[in-house]
């Protein structure tokens, strides 16, 4: 039996063809995979760009949010400030108008009493005018037991007289001292004409507000101007008791 | 613009003027009364959207007026806010027992008044 010499060659060719086909297939697959990798890489680049973009937008939005939060806080603070201003101006406006428009001393004393009770929140207080003959301050309106104990103030005598001698407005916080809550000299043309003494604030009023000092200053100026005729009018009459 | 009608009741001209000034932002029509009796008559005639009423007043006090307003069908639904110097717990209880909806102690501030308007009239704080 003879063996054809061409047989192994043919077999090798066949194997080569087969391998060549496999290589072609692998090459195609490789090309395909490479194309896919390129596409994925492009997608990754795009996504990275989008991510960077969205991070940039997020940072911008966060900056905007902080800015809006800050602005909101500033507006809130401004709003409370304005609200306090409206409160203050309303009280000062009403008090000024009542004091300036009171046609007679009696109405004036009622106006002062209303302001001291309702706008300042006093539970016990007294209003005094200077008695020229005795140089004492004589009570013309009073509310509360403490107020009724001090019918007159003599300069230099007792704690109230000392405050009178000092001649300055004095405010103390409730419970701070034995002093009255407020002592307000009433001046007319630079001279002492009377005094307003607040012995006690209403129980729910814990402390004076900034507007209270301004109301006292207003009373210290305008009440005195009105109480000069009041002093003349009321001279010789008993102190007026408030309801 | 539909302006809300507010009835202010107080025997003190100073308090009425303070309240008027605080409400003066163009959103309200203000009517006033000087005692409880006047408040009942004014409420029946004017049909206010809300009433701010003092307690201690001559002729008829705020608590009696509040009870009378609650007893009348035409004034029963009107929100009533008591505004008074009497801030003790028993006074507040007496106010609610008389039928008021809310209680503000004097001296009040703008925010307290606006808070009650917001609550009972659904108004935004300006």
Tab-separated table of C-alpha atoms in Angstrom, chain A:
chain	number	residue	atom	x	y	z
A	1	UNK	CA	0.000	0.000	0.000
A	2	UNK	CA	1.346	3.305	-1.060
A	3	UNK	CA	0.643	6.591	0.630
A	4	UNK	CA	0.013	9.598	-1.497
A	5	UNK	CA	2.649	12.239	-0.785
A	6	UNK	CA	0.080	14.972	-1.343
A	7	UNK	CA	-2.174	13.891	1.445
A	8	UNK	CA	-0.463	15.466	4.416
A	9	UNK	CA	-0.097	18.696	2.455
A	10	UNK	CA	-3.746	18.759	1.628
A	11	UNK	CA	-4.566	18.072	5.209
A	12	UNK	CA	-2.271	20.861	6.290
A	13	UNK	CA	-3.843	23.190	3.749
A	14	UNK	CA	-7.220	22.295	5.038
A	15	UNK	CA	-6.060	22.946	8.574
A	16	UNK	CA	-4.537	26.200	7.450
A	17	UNK	CA	-7.734	27.222	5.728
A	18	UNK	CA	-9.648	26.331	8.827
A	19	UNK	CA	-7.294	28.277	11.042
A	20	UNK	CA	-7.300	31.131	8.567
A	21	UNK	CA	-11.075	31.206	8.796
A	22	UNK	CA	-10.886	31.149	12.573
A	23	UNK	CA	-8.353	33.945	12.516
A	24	UNK	CA	-10.605	35.947	10.205
A	25	UNK	CA	-13.495	35.314	12.549
A	26	UNK	CA	-11.369	36.296	15.527
A	27	UNK	CA	-10.162	39.340	13.682
A	28	UNK	CA	-13.746	40.323	12.921
A	29	UNK	CA	-14.662	39.718	16.521
A	30	UNK	CA	-11.654	41.732	17.559
A	31	UNK	CA	-12.655	44.534	15.238
A	32	UNK	CA	-16.163	44.367	16.574
A	33	UNK	CA	-14.898	44.362	20.155
A	34	UNK	CA	-12.526	47.230	19.376
A	35	UNK	CA	-15.423	49.180	17.875
A	36	UNK	CA	-17.461	48.415	20.961
A	37	UNK	CA	-14.616	49.485	23.244
A	38	UNK	CA	-14.273	52.704	21.253
A	39	UNK	CA	-17.993	53.302	21.533
A	40	UNK	CA	-17.882	52.584	25.254
A	41	UNK	CA	-14.899	54.860	25.667
A	42	UNK	CA	-16.735	57.600	23.831
A	43	UNK	CA	-19.775	56.955	25.983
A	44	UNK	CA	-17.561	57.133	29.081
A	45	UNK	CA	-16.100	60.429	27.887
A	46	UNK	CA	-19.594	61.758	27.211
A	47	UNK	CA	-20.860	60.559	30.586
A	48	UNK	CA	-17.828	62.011	32.328
A	49	UNK	CA	-18.492	65.331	30.586
A	50	UNK	CA	-22.147	65.142	31.604
A	51	UNK	CA	-21.159	64.275	35.175
A	52	UNK	CA	-18.760	67.195	35.311
A	53	UNK	CA	-21.443	69.427	33.841
A	54	UNK	CA	-24.049	68.242	36.332
A	55	UNK	CA	-21.558	68.615	39.203
A	56	UNK	CA	-20.863	72.140	38.031
A	57	UNK	CA	-24.611	72.819	37.866
A	58	UNK	CA	-25.076	71.238	41.305
A	59	UNK	CA	-22.314	73.452	42.697
A	60	UNK	CA	-23.946	76.483	41.085
A	61	UNK	CA	-27.353	75.489	42.465
A	62	UNK	CA	-25.817	74.948	45.904
A	63	UNK	CA	-24.231	78.404	45.732
A	64	UNK	CA	-27.606	79.843	44.659
A	65	UNK	CA	-29.322	77.975	47.508
A	66	UNK	CA	-26.855	79.379	50.058
A	67	UNK	CA	-27.303	82.828	48.608
A	68	UNK	CA	-31.126	82.552	48.726
A	69	UNK	CA	-30.963	81.170	52.296
A	70	UNK	CA	-28.763	84.080	53.346
A	71	UNK	CA	-31.067	86.582	51.644
A	72	UNK	CA	-34.065	84.925	53.298
A	73	UNK	CA	-32.444	85.249	56.709
A	74	UNK	CA	-31.585	88.892	56.052
A	75	UNK	CA	-35.181	89.557	54.922
A	76	UNK	CA	-36.523	87.776	58.034
A	77	UNK	CA	-34.355	89.929	60.284
A	78	UNK	CA	-35.378	93.049	58.351
A	79	UNK	CA	-39.040	92.016	58.618
A	80	UNK	CA	-38.819	91.676	62.415
A	81	UNK	CA	-37.010	95.000	62.611
A	82	UNK	CA	-39.752	96.669	60.550
A	83	UNK	CA	-42.425	95.006	62.650
A	84	UNK	CA	-40.796	96.429	65.801
A	85	UNK	CA	-40.660	99.812	64.086
A	86	UNK	CA	-44.389	99.666	63.237
A	87	UNK	CA	-45.143	98.811	66.863
A	88	UNK	CA	-42.933	101.613	68.149
A	89	UNK	CA	-44.225	104.235	65.728
A	90	UNK	CA	-47.861	103.256	66.383
A	91	UNK	CA	-47.441	103.738	70.139
A	92	UNK	CA	-45.482	106.985	69.778
A	93	UNK	CA	-47.916	108.373	67.195
A	94	UNK	CA	-50.970	107.557	69.310
A	95	UNK	CA	-49.384	108.949	72.484
A	96	UNK	CA	-48.205	112.176	70.781
A	97	UNK	CA	-51.595	112.760	69.239
A	98	UNK	CA	-53.461	112.105	72.477
A	99	UNK	CA	-51.177	114.423	74.427
A	100	UNK	CA	-51.230	117.204	71.860
A	101	UNK	CA	-54.966	117.053	71.156
A	102	UNK	CA	-56.213	116.972	74.737
A	103	UNK	CA	-58.232	120.186	75.035
A	104	UNK	CA	-58.153	120.582	78.827
A	105	UNK	CA	-56.053	119.484	81.819
A	106	UNK	CA	-58.560	116.850	82.893
A	107	UNK	CA	-58.532	115.199	79.453
A	108	UNK	CA	-54.752	115.447	79.495
A	109	UNK	CA	-54.523	113.575	82.787
A	110	UNK	CA	-56.844	110.898	81.350
A	111	UNK	CA	-54.651	110.636	78.248
A	112	UNK	CA	-51.498	110.242	80.365
A	113	UNK	CA	-53.252	107.634	82.505
A	114	UNK	CA	-54.342	105.672	79.407
A	115	UNK	CA	-50.809	105.742	77.996
A	116	UNK	CA	-49.233	104.645	81.273
A	117	UNK	CA	-51.705	101.773	81.752
A	118	UNK	CA	-52.258	100.502	78.210
A	119	UNK	CA	-49.147	101.450	76.269
A	120	UNK	CA	-46.519	101.011	78.964
A	121	UNK	CA	-48.318	98.362	81.001
A	122	UNK	CA	-48.227	99.841	84.506
A	123	UNK	CA	-50.281	98.393	87.316
A	124	UNK	CA	-49.424	100.963	89.988
A	125	UNK	CA	-48.363	104.525	89.269
A	126	UNK	CA	-48.815	108.139	90.318
A	127	UNK	CA	-48.614	111.492	88.612
A	128	UNK	CA	-47.329	114.543	90.496
A	129	UNK	CA	-47.138	118.278	89.803
A	130	UNK	CA	-44.986	120.876	91.496
A	131	UNK	CA	-46.676	122.878	94.209
A	132	UNK	CA	-44.913	126.243	94.028
A	133	UNK	CA	-45.823	127.250	97.590
A	134	UNK	CA	-44.335	124.187	99.312
A	135	UNK	CA	-41.786	123.218	96.601
A	136	UNK	CA	-43.146	119.680	96.922
A	137	UNK	CA	-44.615	117.491	94.216
A	138	UNK	CA	-48.313	116.952	94.874
A	139	UNK	CA	-50.137	113.862	93.611
A	140	UNK	CA	-52.861	114.558	91.028
A	141	UNK	CA	-53.570	111.013	89.777
A	142	UNK	CA	-52.819	107.609	91.245
A	143	UNK	CA	-53.528	103.934	90.814
A	144	UNK	CA	-52.631	101.109	93.198
A	145	UNK	CA	-51.887	100.878	96.942
A	146	UNK	CA	-48.207	101.852	96.678
A	147	UNK	CA	-49.131	104.957	94.716
A	148	UNK	CA	-51.643	106.023	97.367
A	149	UNK	CA	-48.904	105.818	100.036
A	150	UNK	CA	-46.915	108.568	98.317
A	151	UNK	CA	-49.245	111.556	98.293
A	152	UNK	CA	-46.366	114.012	97.965
A	153	UNK	CA	-42.674	113.916	97.063
A	154	UNK	CA	-40.171	116.078	98.925
A	155	UNK	CA	-36.780	116.701	97.301
A	156	UNK	CA	-33.965	114.833	99.050
A	157	UNK	CA	-36.256	112.889	101.412
A	158	UNK	CA	-36.750	109.120	101.125
A	159	UNK	CA	-35.840	107.142	97.985
A	160	UNK	CA	-38.346	108.953	95.754
A	161	UNK	CA	-37.216	112.356	96.978
A	162	UNK	CA	-33.610	111.377	96.179
A	163	UNK	CA	-34.627	110.427	92.649
A	164	UNK	CA	-36.395	113.773	92.437
A	165	UNK	CA	-33.248	115.631	93.526
A	166	UNK	CA	-31.194	113.746	90.950
A	167	UNK	CA	-33.744	114.916	88.369
A	168	UNK	CA	-33.062	112.183	85.796
A	169	UNK	CA	-35.231	109.485	84.326
A	170	UNK	CA	-34.542	106.167	86.088
A	171	UNK	CA	-35.797	102.789	84.903
A	172	UNK	CA	-35.229	99.551	86.803
A	173	UNK	CA	-36.105	96.023	85.793
A	174	UNK	CA	-38.875	94.395	87.862
A	175	UNK	CA	-37.560	92.915	91.097
A	176	UNK	CA	-34.133	94.454	90.556
A	177	UNK	CA	-34.195	96.908	93.466
A	178	UNK	CA	-36.539	98.467	95.980
A	179	UNK	CA	-36.772	101.470	93.698
A	180	UNK	CA	-39.937	102.083	91.681
A	181	UNK	CA	-39.958	100.578	88.188
A	182	UNK	CA	-39.725	104.032	86.631
A	183	UNK	CA	-39.183	107.578	87.758
A	184	UNK	CA	-39.764	110.174	85.043
A	185	UNK	CA	-39.250	113.882	85.748
A	186	UNK	CA	-41.691	116.068	83.834
A	187	UNK	CA	-40.006	119.247	82.630
A	188	UNK	CA	-41.436	122.424	81.201
A	189	UNK	CA	-39.121	124.999	79.631
A	190	UNK	CA	-36.156	123.316	81.334
A	191	UNK	CA	-37.692	123.447	84.811
A	192	UNK	CA	-39.055	120.552	86.817
A	193	UNK	CA	-42.848	120.725	86.696
A	194	UNK	CA	-43.844	117.303	87.950
A	195	UNK	CA	-43.057	113.605	87.930
A	196	UNK	CA	-44.483	110.308	86.834
A	197	UNK	CA	-43.664	107.348	89.080
A	198	UNK	CA	-44.419	103.784	87.979
A	199	UNK	CA	-44.330	101.633	91.109
A	200	UNK	CA	-45.160	98.321	89.491
A	201	UNK	CA	-45.652	96.886	85.996
A	202	UNK	CA	-48.462	94.505	85.068
A	203	UNK	CA	-47.632	90.954	86.249
A	204	UNK	CA	-47.267	89.619	82.691
A	205	UNK	CA	-44.951	92.450	81.657
A	206	UNK	CA	-41.481	91.147	82.491
A	207	UNK	CA	-39.337	94.094	81.391
A	208	UNK	CA	-39.391	97.469	79.683
A	209	UNK	CA	-39.244	97.513	75.857
A	210	UNK	CA	-37.147	100.060	73.941
A	211	UNK	CA	-40.351	101.920	73.025
A	212	UNK	CA	-41.188	102.407	76.722
A	213	UNK	CA	-38.155	104.670	77.221
A	214	UNK	CA	-39.277	106.751	74.228
A	215	UNK	CA	-42.813	106.938	75.597
A	216	UNK	CA	-41.437	108.109	78.945
A	217	UNK	CA	-39.320	110.740	77.167
A	218	UNK	CA	-42.413	111.895	75.272
A	219	UNK	CA	-44.404	112.089	78.504
A	220	UNK	CA	-41.510	113.870	80.218
A	221	UNK	CA	-41.700	116.652	77.639
A	222	UNK	CA	-45.327	116.911	76.544
A	223	UNK	CA	-47.075	115.912	79.764
A	224	UNK	CA	-45.247	118.673	81.637
A	225	UNK	CA	-46.306	121.303	79.131
A	226	UNK	CA	-49.894	120.241	79.581
A	227	UNK	CA	-49.713	119.824	83.321
A	228	UNK	CA	-48.750	123.432	83.931
A	229	UNK	CA	-52.294	124.573	83.173
A	230	UNK	CA	-53.446	121.361	84.844
A	231	UNK	CA	-51.598	122.422	87.963
A	232	UNK	CA	-53.385	125.737	87.947
A	233	UNK	CA	-56.686	124.097	87.245
A	234	UNK	CA	-56.340	121.316	89.799
A	235	UNK	CA	-54.781	123.458	92.544
A	236	UNK	CA	-56.479	122.835	95.831
A	237	UNK	CA	-58.382	119.783	94.596
A	238	UNK	CA	-57.834	116.264	95.787
A	239	UNK	CA	-55.760	113.792	93.812
A	240	UNK	CA	-57.709	112.112	91.065
A	241	UNK	CA	-58.107	108.386	91.595
A	242	UNK	CA	-57.829	106.242	88.503
A	243	UNK	CA	-60.217	103.360	87.882
